[in-house]
XYZ file of C-alpha atoms in Angstrom:
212
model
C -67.001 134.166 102.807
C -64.665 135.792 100.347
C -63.817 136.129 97.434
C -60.557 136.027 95.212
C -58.674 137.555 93.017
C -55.211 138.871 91.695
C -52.896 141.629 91.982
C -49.588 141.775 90.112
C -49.514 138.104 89.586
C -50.411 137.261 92.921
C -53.854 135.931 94.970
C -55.911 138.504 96.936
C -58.683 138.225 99.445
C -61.078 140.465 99.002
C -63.897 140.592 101.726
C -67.492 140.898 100.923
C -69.848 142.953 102.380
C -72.126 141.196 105.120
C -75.750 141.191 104.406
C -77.321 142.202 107.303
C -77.084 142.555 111.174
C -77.534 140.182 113.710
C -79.747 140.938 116.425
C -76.704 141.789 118.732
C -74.927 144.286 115.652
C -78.621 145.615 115.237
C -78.866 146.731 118.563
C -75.064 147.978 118.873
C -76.073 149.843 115.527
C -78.750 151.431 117.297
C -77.465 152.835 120.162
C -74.420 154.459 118.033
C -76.658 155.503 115.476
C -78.448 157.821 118.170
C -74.910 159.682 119.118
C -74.496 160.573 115.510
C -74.936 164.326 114.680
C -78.392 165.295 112.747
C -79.430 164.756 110.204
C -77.069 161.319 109.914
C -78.578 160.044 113.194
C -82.764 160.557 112.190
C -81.591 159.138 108.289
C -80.338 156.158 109.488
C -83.403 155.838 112.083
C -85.813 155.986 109.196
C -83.715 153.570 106.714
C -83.587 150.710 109.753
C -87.293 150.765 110.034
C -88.017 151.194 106.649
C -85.577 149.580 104.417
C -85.377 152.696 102.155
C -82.617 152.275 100.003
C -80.077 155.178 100.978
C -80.261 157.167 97.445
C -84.126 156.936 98.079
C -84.031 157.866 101.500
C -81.434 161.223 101.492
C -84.103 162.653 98.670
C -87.100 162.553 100.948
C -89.124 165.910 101.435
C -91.923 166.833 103.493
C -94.810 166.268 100.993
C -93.684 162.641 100.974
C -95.094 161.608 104.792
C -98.629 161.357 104.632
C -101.335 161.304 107.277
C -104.577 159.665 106.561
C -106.945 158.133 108.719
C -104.683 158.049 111.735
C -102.283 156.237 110.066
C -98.967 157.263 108.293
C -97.753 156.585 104.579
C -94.311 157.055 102.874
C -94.440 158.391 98.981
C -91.120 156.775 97.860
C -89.242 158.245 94.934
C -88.182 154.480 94.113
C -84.383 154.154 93.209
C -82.727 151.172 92.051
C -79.534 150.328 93.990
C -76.707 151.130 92.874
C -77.880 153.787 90.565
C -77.742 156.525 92.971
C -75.020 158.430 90.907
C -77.103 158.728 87.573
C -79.639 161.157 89.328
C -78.263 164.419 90.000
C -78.526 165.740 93.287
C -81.542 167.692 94.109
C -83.735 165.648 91.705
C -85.361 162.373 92.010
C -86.896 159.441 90.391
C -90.106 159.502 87.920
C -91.561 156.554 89.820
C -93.522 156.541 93.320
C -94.548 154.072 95.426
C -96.463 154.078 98.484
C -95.401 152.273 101.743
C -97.376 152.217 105.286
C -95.189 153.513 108.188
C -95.400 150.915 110.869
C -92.879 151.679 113.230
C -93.641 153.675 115.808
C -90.518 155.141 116.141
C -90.267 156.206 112.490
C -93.515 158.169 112.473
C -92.318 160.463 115.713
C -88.743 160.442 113.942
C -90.368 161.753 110.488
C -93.393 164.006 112.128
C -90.199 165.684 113.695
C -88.554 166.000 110.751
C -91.657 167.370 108.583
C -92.023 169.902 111.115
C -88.558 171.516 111.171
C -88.536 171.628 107.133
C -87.838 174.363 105.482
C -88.488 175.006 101.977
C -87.496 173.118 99.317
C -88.681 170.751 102.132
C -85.814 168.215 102.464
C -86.175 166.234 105.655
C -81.879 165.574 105.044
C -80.769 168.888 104.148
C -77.269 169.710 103.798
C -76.062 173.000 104.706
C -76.208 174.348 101.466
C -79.906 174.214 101.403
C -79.961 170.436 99.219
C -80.446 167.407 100.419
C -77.171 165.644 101.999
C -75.311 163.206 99.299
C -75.388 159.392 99.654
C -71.151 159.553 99.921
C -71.963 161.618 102.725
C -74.455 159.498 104.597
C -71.884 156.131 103.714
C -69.048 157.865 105.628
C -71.304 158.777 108.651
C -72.589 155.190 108.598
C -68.776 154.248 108.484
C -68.288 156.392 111.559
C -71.312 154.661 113.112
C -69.948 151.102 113.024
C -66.275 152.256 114.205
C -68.341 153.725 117.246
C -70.303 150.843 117.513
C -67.016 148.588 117.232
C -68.951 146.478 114.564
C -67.241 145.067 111.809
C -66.342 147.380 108.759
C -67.732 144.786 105.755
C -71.330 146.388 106.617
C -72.622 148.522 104.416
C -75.890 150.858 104.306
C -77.600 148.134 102.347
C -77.382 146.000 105.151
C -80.021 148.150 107.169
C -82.158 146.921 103.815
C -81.883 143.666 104.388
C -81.876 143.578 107.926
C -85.429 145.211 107.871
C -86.399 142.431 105.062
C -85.849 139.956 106.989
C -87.082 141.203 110.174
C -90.594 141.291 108.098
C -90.805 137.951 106.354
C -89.975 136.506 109.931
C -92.762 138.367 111.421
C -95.216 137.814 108.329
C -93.687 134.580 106.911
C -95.398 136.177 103.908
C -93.289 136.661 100.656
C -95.941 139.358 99.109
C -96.278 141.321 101.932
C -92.137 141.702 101.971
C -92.266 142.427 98.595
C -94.937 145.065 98.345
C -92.945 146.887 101.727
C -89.508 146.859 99.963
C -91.166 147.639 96.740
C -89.534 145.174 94.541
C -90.508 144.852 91.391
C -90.467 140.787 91.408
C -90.921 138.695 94.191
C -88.012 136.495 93.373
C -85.994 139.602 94.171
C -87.628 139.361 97.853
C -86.355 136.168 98.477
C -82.917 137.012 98.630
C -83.919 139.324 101.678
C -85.249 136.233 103.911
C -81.912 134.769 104.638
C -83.567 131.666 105.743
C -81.502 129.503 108.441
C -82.145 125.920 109.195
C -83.747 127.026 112.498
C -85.952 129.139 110.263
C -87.405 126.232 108.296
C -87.908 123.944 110.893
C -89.698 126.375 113.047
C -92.393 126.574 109.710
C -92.738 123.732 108.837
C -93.484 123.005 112.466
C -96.076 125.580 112.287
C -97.499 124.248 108.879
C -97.216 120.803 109.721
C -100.961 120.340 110.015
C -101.470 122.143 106.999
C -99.243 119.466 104.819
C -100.210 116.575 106.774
Protein backbone atom coordinates (compact mmCIF):
# COMPACT_ATOMS: atom_id res chain seq x y z
CA UNK A 1 0.00 0.00 0.00
CA UNK A 2 0.98 3.62 -0.34
CA UNK A 3 0.32 6.53 0.27
CA UNK A 4 0.03 10.01 -1.58
CA UNK A 5 0.93 13.15 -1.69
CA UNK A 6 2.31 16.33 -3.55
CA UNK A 7 5.37 17.94 -4.58
CA UNK A 8 5.45 21.21 -6.53
CA UNK A 9 1.97 20.80 -7.73
CA UNK A 10 2.33 17.38 -8.65
CA UNK A 11 1.23 13.61 -7.11
CA UNK A 12 3.88 11.56 -5.25
CA UNK A 13 4.04 8.01 -4.07
CA UNK A 14 5.39 7.69 -1.06
CA UNK A 15 5.98 4.03 0.22
CA UNK A 16 5.21 2.93 3.67
CA UNK A 17 7.13 1.02 5.79
CA UNK A 18 6.16 -2.83 5.92
CA UNK A 19 5.13 -4.10 9.24
CA UNK A 20 6.85 -7.04 9.74
CA UNK A 21 8.72 -10.03 8.08
CA UNK A 22 7.49 -12.92 6.55
CA UNK A 23 8.77 -16.11 7.56
CA UNK A 24 11.06 -16.25 4.39
CA UNK A 25 12.47 -12.20 5.09
CA UNK A 26 12.74 -13.43 8.83
CA UNK A 27 14.99 -16.03 8.09
CA UNK A 28 17.01 -14.04 5.25
CA UNK A 29 17.17 -11.34 8.15
CA UNK A 30 18.74 -13.79 10.24
CA UNK A 31 21.38 -15.15 8.52
CA UNK A 32 22.63 -11.45 7.45
CA UNK A 33 22.11 -10.23 10.75
CA UNK A 34 24.87 -12.81 11.99
CA UNK A 35 27.64 -11.33 9.34
CA UNK A 36 27.12 -7.93 10.80
CA UNK A 37 30.07 -6.56 12.89
CA UNK A 38 29.48 -6.50 16.92
CA UNK A 39 27.79 -5.07 18.63
CA UNK A 40 25.08 -4.45 15.51
CA UNK A 41 24.90 -8.24 14.96
CA UNK A 42 24.11 -9.42 19.05
CA UNK A 43 21.55 -5.95 19.15
CA UNK A 44 19.60 -7.02 16.51
CA UNK A 45 19.70 -10.80 17.89
CA UNK A 46 18.21 -9.62 21.13
CA UNK A 47 15.51 -7.08 19.51
CA UNK A 48 14.15 -10.21 17.10
CA UNK A 49 13.55 -12.33 20.10
CA UNK A 50 12.47 -9.80 22.25
CA UNK A 51 10.65 -7.10 20.53
CA UNK A 52 12.60 -4.38 22.44
CA UNK A 53 11.95 -1.30 20.86
CA UNK A 54 15.46 -0.10 19.41
CA UNK A 55 15.83 3.20 21.75
CA UNK A 56 15.07 0.64 24.63
CA UNK A 57 17.26 -1.91 23.49
CA UNK A 58 20.81 0.24 22.57
CA UNK A 59 20.44 1.55 26.48
CA UNK A 60 20.62 -1.89 28.01
CA UNK A 61 23.41 -2.51 30.74
CA UNK A 62 24.47 -5.42 32.57
CA UNK A 63 22.39 -4.97 35.79
CA UNK A 64 19.36 -5.26 33.52
CA UNK A 65 19.63 -9.37 32.76
CA UNK A 66 18.62 -11.11 35.68
CA UNK A 67 19.05 -14.69 36.83
CA UNK A 68 16.63 -16.15 39.23
CA UNK A 69 15.61 -19.51 39.75
CA UNK A 70 17.18 -20.86 36.60
CA UNK A 71 15.39 -18.70 34.61
CA UNK A 72 16.30 -15.29 32.95
CA UNK A 73 14.50 -11.77 33.21
CA UNK A 74 14.96 -8.49 31.21
CA UNK A 75 14.61 -5.03 33.40
CA UNK A 76 13.41 -2.79 30.49
CA UNK A 77 13.97 0.94 30.67
CA UNK A 78 10.49 1.25 28.73
CA UNK A 79 10.62 3.85 25.81
CA UNK A 80 7.83 4.94 23.80
CA UNK A 81 8.49 4.77 20.03
CA UNK A 82 9.36 7.33 18.42
CA UNK A 83 10.60 9.27 21.33
CA UNK A 84 14.02 8.02 21.24
CA UNK A 85 15.49 11.57 20.52
CA UNK A 86 14.02 13.33 23.73
CA UNK A 87 16.37 11.17 26.02
CA UNK A 88 19.84 12.11 25.80
CA UNK A 89 22.25 9.58 25.16
CA UNK A 90 23.71 7.84 28.07
CA UNK A 91 20.48 8.20 30.13
CA UNK A 92 17.33 6.33 30.15
CA UNK A 93 13.75 6.17 31.01
CA UNK A 94 12.18 6.58 34.72
CA UNK A 95 9.98 3.56 34.07
CA UNK A 96 10.93 -0.33 34.27
CA UNK A 97 9.33 -3.19 33.35
CA UNK A 98 10.13 -6.69 33.70
CA UNK A 99 10.00 -9.27 30.82
CA UNK A 100 10.93 -13.22 30.99
CA UNK A 101 13.67 -14.18 28.46
CA UNK A 102 12.35 -17.13 26.58
CA UNK A 103 14.47 -17.60 23.79
CA UNK A 104 17.11 -19.63 24.11
CA UNK A 105 19.20 -17.96 21.91
CA UNK A 106 18.78 -14.56 23.58
CA UNK A 107 19.87 -15.73 27.02
CA UNK A 108 23.44 -17.24 25.55
CA UNK A 109 23.46 -13.95 23.28
CA UNK A 110 22.96 -11.62 26.53
CA UNK A 111 25.00 -13.98 29.22
CA UNK A 112 27.77 -13.23 26.53
CA UNK A 113 27.24 -9.88 26.48
CA UNK A 114 26.99 -9.35 30.46
CA UNK A 115 30.18 -11.02 30.67
CA UNK A 116 32.36 -8.90 28.35
CA UNK A 117 30.89 -5.53 30.02
CA UNK A 118 32.84 -3.15 31.12
CA UNK A 119 31.92 -0.44 33.34
CA UNK A 120 29.39 1.81 32.90
CA UNK A 121 28.12 -1.69 31.87
CA UNK A 122 26.56 -1.11 28.40
CA UNK A 123 25.95 -4.41 26.67
CA UNK A 124 26.01 -1.87 23.09
CA UNK A 125 28.86 0.24 23.75
CA UNK A 126 30.18 2.52 21.28
CA UNK A 127 33.73 3.18 21.11
CA UNK A 128 33.65 6.10 23.06
CA UNK A 129 32.74 4.23 26.12
CA UNK A 130 28.49 5.09 25.67
CA UNK A 131 26.14 3.12 24.46
CA UNK A 132 25.85 3.07 20.43
CA UNK A 133 22.99 5.66 19.09
CA UNK A 134 19.69 4.40 17.60
CA UNK A 135 20.81 6.39 14.01
CA UNK A 136 23.59 4.16 14.30
CA UNK A 137 21.90 0.83 14.83
CA UNK A 138 19.06 2.06 11.81
CA UNK A 139 21.95 2.35 9.30
CA UNK A 140 23.49 -1.07 10.28
CA UNK A 141 19.98 -2.56 10.05
CA UNK A 142 19.87 -0.74 6.57
CA UNK A 143 23.10 -2.51 5.69
CA UNK A 144 21.53 -5.75 6.94
CA UNK A 145 18.58 -5.84 4.53
CA UNK A 146 20.83 -4.66 1.40
CA UNK A 147 22.91 -7.87 2.43
CA UNK A 148 20.03 -9.79 2.89
CA UNK A 149 18.57 -8.42 -0.57
CA UNK A 150 15.24 -7.72 1.36
CA UNK A 151 13.25 -4.91 0.54
CA UNK A 152 14.32 -1.38 1.89
CA UNK A 153 10.53 -0.24 3.32
CA UNK A 154 11.57 -2.40 6.56
CA UNK A 155 12.36 -0.73 9.33
CA UNK A 156 13.74 -1.75 12.96
CA UNK A 157 10.18 -1.67 14.19
CA UNK A 158 9.40 -4.38 12.07
CA UNK A 159 11.58 -6.88 14.24
CA UNK A 160 8.73 -5.50 16.94
CA UNK A 161 6.09 -6.62 15.28
CA UNK A 162 7.39 -9.55 13.79
CA UNK A 163 8.10 -10.93 17.38
CA UNK A 164 4.31 -9.78 18.31
CA UNK A 165 2.96 -11.69 16.15
CA UNK A 166 5.07 -14.65 16.34
CA UNK A 167 3.61 -14.71 20.15
CA UNK A 168 -0.11 -14.18 19.81
CA UNK A 169 0.16 -17.06 17.12
CA UNK A 170 1.84 -19.26 19.52
CA UNK A 171 -0.37 -18.10 22.63
CA UNK A 172 -3.51 -16.93 20.74
CA UNK A 173 -3.60 -14.94 23.99
CA UNK A 174 -4.00 -11.07 23.74
CA UNK A 175 -2.73 -10.50 27.58
CA UNK A 176 0.07 -12.52 27.43
CA UNK A 177 1.27 -10.34 24.10
CA UNK A 178 0.58 -7.45 25.86
CA UNK A 179 2.30 -7.97 29.16
CA UNK A 180 5.67 -9.30 26.78
CA UNK A 181 5.66 -6.10 24.63
CA UNK A 182 4.76 -4.10 27.62
CA UNK A 183 2.03 -2.05 26.25
CA UNK A 184 0.31 -0.03 28.23
CA UNK A 185 -3.33 -1.00 26.69
CA UNK A 186 -4.21 -4.03 25.16
CA UNK A 187 -5.91 -2.40 22.25
CA UNK A 188 -2.39 -1.28 21.39
CA UNK A 189 -1.51 -5.21 21.16
CA UNK A 190 -3.87 -5.84 18.66
CA UNK A 191 -2.35 -4.01 16.04
CA UNK A 192 0.71 -6.47 16.48
CA UNK A 193 -1.46 -9.74 15.54
CA UNK A 194 -1.81 -8.99 11.92
CA UNK A 195 -4.50 -11.50 11.70
CA UNK A 196 -4.97 -13.19 8.07
CA UNK A 197 -8.02 -15.00 6.98
CA UNK A 198 -6.07 -18.28 7.37
CA UNK A 199 -5.50 -17.05 10.91
CA UNK A 200 -9.17 -16.88 11.85
CA UNK A 201 -10.31 -19.83 10.36
CA UNK A 202 -7.66 -21.93 11.87
CA UNK A 203 -9.34 -20.51 15.56
CA UNK A 204 -12.30 -20.66 15.16
CA UNK A 205 -11.69 -24.21 14.03
CA UNK A 206 -9.98 -24.76 17.21
CA UNK A 207 -12.80 -23.00 19.30
CA UNK A 208 -15.50 -24.38 17.45
CA UNK A 209 -16.57 -26.65 20.29
CA UNK A 210 -16.24 -23.99 22.61
CA UNK A 211 -19.03 -21.70 20.66
CA UNK A 212 -21.06 -24.50 19.60
Amino acid sequence: MRKRGTDRGLNVQKPEYLKFFSPEDREKFTDASARAPEPAASLFRVMAATGLRIGEAVRLQAEDVEEREGKTYLHVHTLKSGREGTIPRGQRPELVRIIPIISPDAKQVLKTLVRKAVPPGWLFPSRRGLHITVQYAGIMFKRVLADAGLDPRYSTHCLRHTMGYALWKASQDIVFVSRMLRHGSQRSSEIYTHLTLDDLATIAEAKKDEIY
